[in-house]
CSV table of C-alpha atoms and ligand atoms in Angstrom, one decimal:
chain,number,residue,atom,x,y,z
A,1,MET,CA,22.4,-44.3,45.8
A,2,SER,CA,20.6,-47.6,46.5
A,3,LEU,CA,17.1,-48.4,45.4
A,4,GLN,CA,14.0,-48.1,47.6
A,5,PRO,CA,12.5,-51.5,48.3
A,6,GLY,CA,9.7,-52.5,45.9
A,7,LEU,CA,8.9,-53.9,42.5
A,8,TYR,CA,10.4,-52.2,39.5
A,9,VAL,CA,8.4,-52.9,36.2
A,10,THR,CA,11.2,-52.2,33.8
A,11,ALA,CA,10.9,-51.9,30.0
A,12,THR,CA,13.7,-53.2,27.8
A,13,PRO,CA,14.5,-52.9,24.0
A,14,ILE,CA,12.2,-54.4,21.4
A,15,GLY,CA,15.1,-55.0,19.0
A,16,ASN,CA,17.8,-52.3,19.0
A,17,LEU,CA,19.8,-52.9,22.2
A,18,LYS,CA,20.5,-49.2,22.5
A,19,ASP,CA,16.8,-48.5,23.2
A,20,ILE,CA,17.1,-48.7,27.0
A,21,THR,CA,16.9,-45.8,29.4
A,22,PHE,CA,19.8,-44.7,31.8
A,23,ARG,CA,17.4,-45.3,34.6
A,24,ALA,CA,16.5,-48.8,33.5
A,25,VAL,CA,20.2,-49.7,33.5
A,26,ASP,CA,20.7,-48.2,36.9
A,27,VAL,CA,17.6,-50.1,38.3
A,28,LEU,CA,18.7,-53.4,36.7
A,29,ARG,CA,22.3,-52.9,38.2
A,30,GLN,CA,21.1,-52.1,41.6
A,31,ALA,CA,18.1,-54.5,42.1
A,32,ASP,CA,18.6,-57.5,44.3
A,33,VAL,CA,17.2,-59.7,41.6
A,34,ILE,CA,15.9,-59.4,38.0
A,35,LEU,CA,12.8,-61.5,37.2
A,36,CYS,CA,12.8,-62.4,33.5
A,37,GLU,CA,11.0,-64.7,31.1
A,38,ASP,CA,14.1,-66.3,29.5
A,39,LYS,CA,17.4,-66.0,31.3
A,40,ARG,CA,19.3,-66.4,28.0
A,41,VAL,CA,17.6,-63.4,26.4
A,42,THR,CA,18.0,-61.1,29.5
A,43,ALA,CA,21.6,-62.3,30.0
A,44,LYS,CA,22.5,-60.8,26.6
A,45,LEU,CA,21.1,-57.4,27.7
A,46,CYS,CA,22.9,-57.7,31.0
A,47,GLN,CA,26.2,-58.5,29.3
A,48,ALA,CA,25.8,-55.4,27.0
A,49,TYR,CA,25.4,-53.1,30.0
A,50,GLU,CA,27.6,-54.8,32.6
A,51,ILE,CA,24.6,-55.7,34.8
A,52,LYS,CA,25.7,-58.3,37.3
A,53,THR,CA,22.5,-58.7,39.2
A,54,PRO,CA,21.3,-62.3,39.5
A,55,LEU,CA,18.5,-63.4,37.1
A,56,SER,CA,15.5,-65.5,38.2
A,57,ALA,CA,12.9,-67.0,35.9
A,58,TYR,CA,9.4,-65.7,36.1
A,59,HIS,CA,6.9,-66.7,33.4
A,60,ASP,CA,3.5,-68.2,32.8
A,61,HIS,CA,4.6,-71.7,33.7
A,62,ASN,CA,6.2,-71.1,37.1
A,63,GLY,CA,4.3,-68.0,38.2
A,64,GLU,CA,2.0,-69.7,40.7
A,65,ILE,CA,4.9,-71.4,42.5
A,66,VAL,CA,7.4,-68.5,42.3
A,67,ARG,CA,5.0,-65.6,43.2
A,68,PRO,CA,4.8,-66.3,46.9
A,69,LYS,CA,8.6,-66.3,47.2
A,70,ILE,CA,8.8,-63.0,45.3
A,71,LEU,CA,6.2,-61.5,47.7
A,72,ASP,CA,8.3,-62.7,50.6
A,73,ARG,CA,11.3,-60.9,49.2
A,74,LEU,CA,9.3,-57.7,48.9
A,75,ARG,CA,8.2,-58.2,52.5
A,76,ASN,CA,12.0,-58.4,53.4
A,77,ASP,CA,12.5,-55.0,51.8
A,78,GLN,CA,14.2,-56.1,48.6
A,79,ALA,CA,14.3,-54.2,45.3
A,80,ILE,CA,13.0,-56.5,42.6
A,81,ALA,CA,13.1,-55.7,38.9
A,82,ILE,CA,10.8,-57.5,36.4
A,83,VAL,CA,11.6,-57.4,32.7
A,84,SER,CA,10.2,-59.4,29.8
A,85,ASP,CA,12.1,-60.7,26.7
A,86,ALA,CA,11.3,-57.4,24.9
A,87,GLY,CA,9.4,-54.2,25.6
A,88,THR,CA,7.2,-53.4,28.5
A,89,PRO,CA,6.4,-56.3,30.9
A,90,LEU,CA,2.7,-57.1,31.3
A,91,ILE,CA,1.9,-55.9,27.7
A,92,SER,CA,1.1,-59.3,26.2
A,93,ASP,CA,3.8,-60.6,28.6
A,94,PRO,CA,3.9,-62.0,32.1
A,95,GLY,CA,3.7,-59.9,35.2
A,96,TYR,CA,0.0,-59.0,35.6
A,97,LYS,CA,-0.7,-61.3,38.5
A,98,LEU,CA,2.5,-60.4,40.3
A,99,VAL,CA,1.7,-56.6,40.0
A,100,LYS,CA,-1.8,-57.2,41.1
A,101,GLU,CA,-0.9,-59.2,44.2
A,102,ALA,CA,2.0,-56.9,45.1
A,103,ARG,CA,-0.4,-53.9,44.8
A,104,ASP,CA,-3.1,-55.8,46.8
A,105,GLN,CA,-0.6,-56.4,49.6
A,106,GLY,CA,0.5,-52.7,49.7
A,107,PHE,CA,4.1,-53.1,48.3
A,108,ALA,CA,5.7,-50.2,46.4
A,109,ILE,CA,5.6,-50.6,42.7
A,110,PHE,CA,7.6,-48.3,40.3
A,111,THR,CA,7.4,-48.0,36.6
A,112,VAL,CA,10.6,-47.7,34.6
A,113,PRO,CA,9.0,-47.0,31.2
A,114,GLY,CA,10.5,-47.5,27.8
A,115,PRO,CA,9.8,-49.3,24.5
A,116,CYS,CA,6.5,-51.0,23.7
A,117,ALA,CA,5.9,-52.4,20.2
A,118,ALA,CA,2.3,-51.4,20.0
A,119,ILE,CA,3.1,-47.7,20.8
A,120,ALA,CA,6.2,-47.7,18.6
A,121,GLY,CA,4.1,-49.1,15.6
A,122,LEU,CA,1.3,-46.6,16.2
A,123,SER,CA,3.7,-43.7,16.4
A,124,ILE,CA,4.9,-44.2,12.8
A,125,ALA,CA,1.8,-45.7,11.1
A,126,GLY,CA,0.1,-42.5,10.1
A,127,ALA,CA,-3.2,-43.8,11.6
A,128,PRO,CA,-5.2,-41.5,14.0
A,129,THR,CA,-3.6,-41.5,17.4
A,130,ASP,CA,-6.2,-39.5,19.4
A,131,GLN,CA,-8.1,-42.7,20.4
A,132,PHE,CA,-6.8,-46.2,20.0
A,133,MET,CA,-7.4,-49.6,21.5
A,134,PHE,CA,-4.7,-52.2,22.0
A,135,ALA,CA,-6.3,-55.6,21.6
A,136,GLY,CA,-3.3,-57.9,22.1
A,137,PHE,CA,-2.8,-61.0,20.0
A,138,LEU,CA,-5.8,-62.0,17.8
A,139,PRO,CA,-6.9,-65.6,18.6
A,140,PRO,CA,-5.1,-68.1,16.3
A,141,LYS,CA,-8.2,-70.1,15.4
A,142,ALA,CA,-10.4,-68.6,12.6
A,143,HIS,CA,-13.7,-68.8,14.4
A,144,ALA,CA,-12.5,-67.1,17.6
A,145,ARG,CA,-10.6,-64.5,15.6
A,146,ARG,CA,-13.7,-63.5,13.6
A,147,LYS,CA,-15.7,-63.3,16.7
A,148,THR,CA,-13.2,-61.0,18.4
A,149,LEU,CA,-13.1,-58.8,15.3
A,150,MET,CA,-16.9,-58.6,15.1
A,151,GLU,CA,-16.9,-57.6,18.8
A,152,LEU,CA,-14.4,-54.8,18.0
A,153,SER,CA,-16.3,-53.6,14.9
A,154,SER,CA,-18.1,-50.9,17.0
A,155,VAL,CA,-14.9,-49.4,18.3
A,156,GLY,CA,-14.5,-45.9,16.8
A,157,GLY,CA,-10.7,-45.5,17.2
A,158,THR,CA,-7.6,-47.1,15.8
A,159,LEU,CA,-7.1,-50.8,16.7
A,160,ILE,CA,-3.7,-52.3,17.4
A,161,PHE,CA,-2.9,-56.0,17.4
A,162,TYR,CA,0.1,-58.2,17.8
A,163,GLU,CA,0.2,-60.8,15.0
A,164,THR,CA,2.6,-63.4,13.6
A,165,GLY,CA,3.8,-63.5,10.0
A,166,PRO,CA,2.2,-66.9,9.2
A,167,ARG,CA,-1.2,-65.8,10.4
A,168,LEU,CA,-1.2,-62.3,9.0
A,169,THR,CA,-2.8,-63.0,5.6
A,170,GLU,CA,-5.8,-64.8,7.2
A,171,ALA,CA,-6.1,-62.1,9.8
A,172,LEU,CA,-6.2,-59.4,7.1
A,173,ALA,CA,-8.9,-61.3,5.2
A,174,ASP,CA,-10.9,-61.5,8.5
A,175,VAL,CA,-10.4,-57.8,9.2
A,176,GLU,CA,-11.9,-57.0,5.8
A,177,ASP,CA,-14.8,-59.3,6.4
A,178,ALA,CA,-15.6,-58.2,9.9
A,179,LEU,CA,-14.5,-54.5,9.8
A,180,GLY,CA,-14.8,-53.6,6.2
A,181,ASN,CA,-12.0,-52.8,3.8
A,182,ARG,CA,-10.3,-50.4,6.2
A,183,LYS,CA,-6.9,-48.9,5.8
A,184,VAL,CA,-4.3,-50.8,7.8
A,185,ALA,CA,-0.6,-50.6,8.5
A,186,ILE,CA,1.8,-53.4,9.1
A,187,ALA,CA,4.7,-52.4,11.3
A,188,ARG,CA,7.4,-55.0,11.1
A,189,GLU,CA,10.8,-55.6,12.9
A,190,LEU,CA,10.6,-52.2,14.6
A,191,THR,CA,14.0,-50.8,15.6
A,192,LYS,CA,15.8,-53.7,13.8
A,193,LEU,CA,17.8,-54.0,10.6
A,194,HIS,CA,14.7,-54.8,8.5
A,195,GLU,CA,12.3,-52.4,10.0
A,196,GLU,CA,9.4,-51.8,7.6
A,197,LEU,CA,6.1,-50.0,7.6
A,198,ARG,CA,3.6,-51.0,4.9
A,199,ASN,CA,0.3,-49.1,4.4
A,200,GLY,CA,-2.7,-50.2,2.3
A,201,THR,CA,-6.2,-51.4,2.7
A,202,ALA,CA,-6.9,-54.8,4.3
A,203,ARG,CA,-7.6,-56.3,0.9
A,204,GLU,CA,-4.6,-54.8,-0.8
A,205,LEU,CA,-2.2,-56.1,1.9
A,206,CYS,CA,-3.9,-59.5,2.0
A,207,THR,CA,-3.4,-59.8,-1.8
A,208,HIS,CA,0.2,-58.6,-1.4
A,209,TYR,CA,1.1,-61.2,1.2
A,210,LYS,CA,-0.7,-63.9,-0.7
A,211,GLU,CA,1.4,-63.1,-3.7
A,212,PHE,CA,4.8,-62.6,-2.0
A,213,GLY,CA,4.4,-64.9,1.0
A,214,PRO,CA,3.9,-64.0,4.6
A,215,PRO,CA,6.3,-61.4,6.1
A,216,ARG,CA,9.0,-62.6,8.4
A,217,GLY,CA,9.8,-61.3,11.9
A,218,GLU,CA,7.7,-59.5,14.5
A,219,ILE,CA,4.6,-57.6,13.5
A,220,VAL,CA,2.2,-55.0,14.8
A,221,LEU,CA,-1.1,-54.8,12.9
A,222,ILE,CA,-2.7,-51.4,13.0
A,223,VAL,CA,-6.3,-51.0,11.7
A,224,TYR,CA,-7.5,-47.5,11.0
A,225,PRO,CA,-10.9,-46.4,12.4
A,226,PRO,CA,-14.0,-46.8,10.3
A,227,GLU,CA,-14.5,-44.1,7.6
A,228,GLU,CA,-17.2,-41.6,8.3
A,229,GLU,CA,-20.5,-43.2,7.3
A,230,SER,CA,-21.4,-41.8,3.9
A,231,TRP,CA,-24.3,-44.2,3.3
A,232,SER,CA,-27.5,-43.7,5.3
A,233,ASP,CA,-29.4,-46.8,6.6
A,234,GLU,CA,-32.1,-46.2,4.0
A,235,GLN,CA,-29.6,-46.0,1.1
A,236,ILE,CA,-28.0,-49.2,2.2
A,237,SER,CA,-31.4,-50.9,2.4
A,238,GLN,CA,-32.2,-49.7,-1.1
A,239,LEU,CA,-28.9,-50.9,-2.5
A,240,LEU,CA,-29.3,-54.3,-0.9
A,241,THR,CA,-33.0,-54.6,-2.0
A,242,GLY,CA,-31.9,-53.9,-5.6
A,243,LEU,CA,-29.1,-56.4,-5.5
A,244,LEU,CA,-31.3,-59.1,-3.9
A,245,ALA,CA,-33.6,-59.0,-6.9
A,246,ASP,CA,-31.0,-60.7,-9.0
A,247,HIS,CA,-28.5,-62.2,-6.6
A,248,SER,CA,-28.1,-64.5,-3.6
A,249,VAL,CA,-27.8,-63.0,-0.1
A,250,LYS,CA,-24.1,-63.8,-0.1
A,251,ASP,CA,-23.4,-62.2,-3.4
A,252,ALA,CA,-25.6,-59.2,-2.7
A,253,ALA,CA,-23.6,-58.7,0.6
A,254,SER,CA,-20.3,-59.0,-1.2
A,255,MET,CA,-21.3,-56.6,-3.9
A,256,ALA,CA,-22.6,-54.0,-1.4
A,257,ALA,CA,-19.4,-54.4,0.6
A,258,GLU,CA,-17.4,-53.6,-2.5
A,259,GLU,CA,-19.5,-50.5,-3.2
A,260,THR,CA,-19.8,-49.1,0.3
A,261,GLY,CA,-16.6,-50.3,1.9
A,262,MET,CA,-18.7,-51.6,4.8
A,263,ALA,CA,-18.1,-55.0,6.5
A,264,ARG,CA,-19.4,-57.9,4.5
A,265,LYS,CA,-20.6,-59.6,7.7
A,266,THR,CA,-22.8,-56.7,8.7
A,267,LEU,CA,-24.2,-56.4,5.2
A,268,TYR,CA,-24.9,-60.1,5.0
A,269,LYS,CA,-27.0,-59.9,8.2
A,270,LEU,CA,-28.9,-56.9,6.8
A,271,ALA,CA,-29.5,-58.6,3.4
A,272,LEU,CA,-30.7,-61.7,5.2
A,273,ASP,CA,-33.2,-59.7,7.2
A,274,LEU,CA,-34.4,-57.8,4.1
A,275,LYS,CA,-34.9,-61.1,2.3
A,276,LYS,CA,-36.8,-62.7,5.2
A,277,HIS,CA,-38.9,-59.5,5.5
A,278,GLY,CA,-39.6,-59.5,1.7
A,279,GLU,CA,-40.6,-63.2,1.8
A,280,LYS,CA,-43.0,-62.6,4.7
A,281,THR,CA,-44.7,-59.6,3.1
A,282,SER,CA,-45.0,-61.2,-0.3
A,283,GLY,CA,-46.1,-64.5,1.1
B,301,SAM,N1,5.8,-56.7,25.9
B,301,SAM,C1,6.1,-56.4,24.5
B,301,SAM,C2,5.9,-55.0,24.1
B,301,SAM,O1,5.9,-54.1,25.0
B,301,SAM,O2,5.8,-54.6,23.0
B,301,SAM,C3,5.3,-57.4,23.6
B,301,SAM,C4,5.5,-58.8,23.8
B,301,SAM,S1,4.6,-59.9,22.8
B,301,SAM,C5,4.9,-61.4,23.6
B,301,SAM,C6,5.6,-60.0,21.4
B,301,SAM,C7,4.9,-59.4,20.2
B,301,SAM,O3,5.1,-58.0,20.2
B,301,SAM,C8,5.4,-59.9,18.8
B,301,SAM,O4,4.8,-61.1,18.5
B,301,SAM,C9,5.0,-58.7,17.9
B,301,SAM,O5,3.7,-58.8,17.6
B,301,SAM,C10,5.2,-57.5,18.8
B,301,SAM,N2,6.6,-57.0,18.7
B,301,SAM,C11,7.6,-57.2,19.6
B,301,SAM,N3,8.7,-56.6,19.2
B,301,SAM,C12,8.4,-56.1,17.9
B,301,SAM,C13,9.2,-55.4,17.0
B,301,SAM,N4,10.5,-55.1,17.1
B,301,SAM,N5,8.6,-55.0,15.8
B,301,SAM,C14,7.2,-55.3,15.6
B,301,SAM,N6,6.5,-56.0,16.5
B,301,SAM,C15,7.1,-56.4,17.7
């Protein structure tokens, strides 16, 4: 049976080549063309499943030029599959603008679902799954990363990020600073030979990777939701006021973070306010 014309957003394995659905193989075999990020990567998948469909590159660098031609093909009733190097297209991968334009122009779009590293990692982490937020890659630069984490500090559910090994230690330190010493899980090399899931607090895992070196391979960083508040605002003010009597704002914030498990950044701001207020009232 041949495919209906339209765009087929098709998930492919995130490591283990066997993680592909029967339907994905059918769609990739029957499509008129497969749009892919890197032809060499997709060629391996095609070879494994005897998929002979022509491959055409679609990525961030050629999207603007190639997109009108793809939309023309859809206009000519072709069946077009889009894949990424791994997992679900559009999820931290190219395809968003194509899907949006195809949708705006009324073409049929079908999902051929399958693996996604964020969901695979979440499903084995042991973190709450009832509410979660996928926040993509953390910014590589420290300032932007901290800002992003601060913005996410009010999210009540589990947070999921994609991260690279070399940046993981810094990212964990910033997680502790901005979100508090929360529980985290590092899901690494999922579905591959060296698949690993490591649990701990942000600080424990930061210390671990500082000691043993950054992990290799592909990583999903999962941050548990904030613990139920056990300290009232008044108790925190009292704690900080006491600490400020003998310590600098910075040290008082660090010590309070240690004691409460709250984010050092938040406590620093509170301590600063308390100190300013104290100076005003005494002066
Ligand atoms: N579209 C893909 C998906 O659905 O998961 C994600 C593509 S994104 C460019 C690549 C990132 O996903 C990697 O840097 C890593 O953070 C994560 N990732 C992909 N495969 C993974 C795996 N097997 N194990 C852990 N993380 C993985």
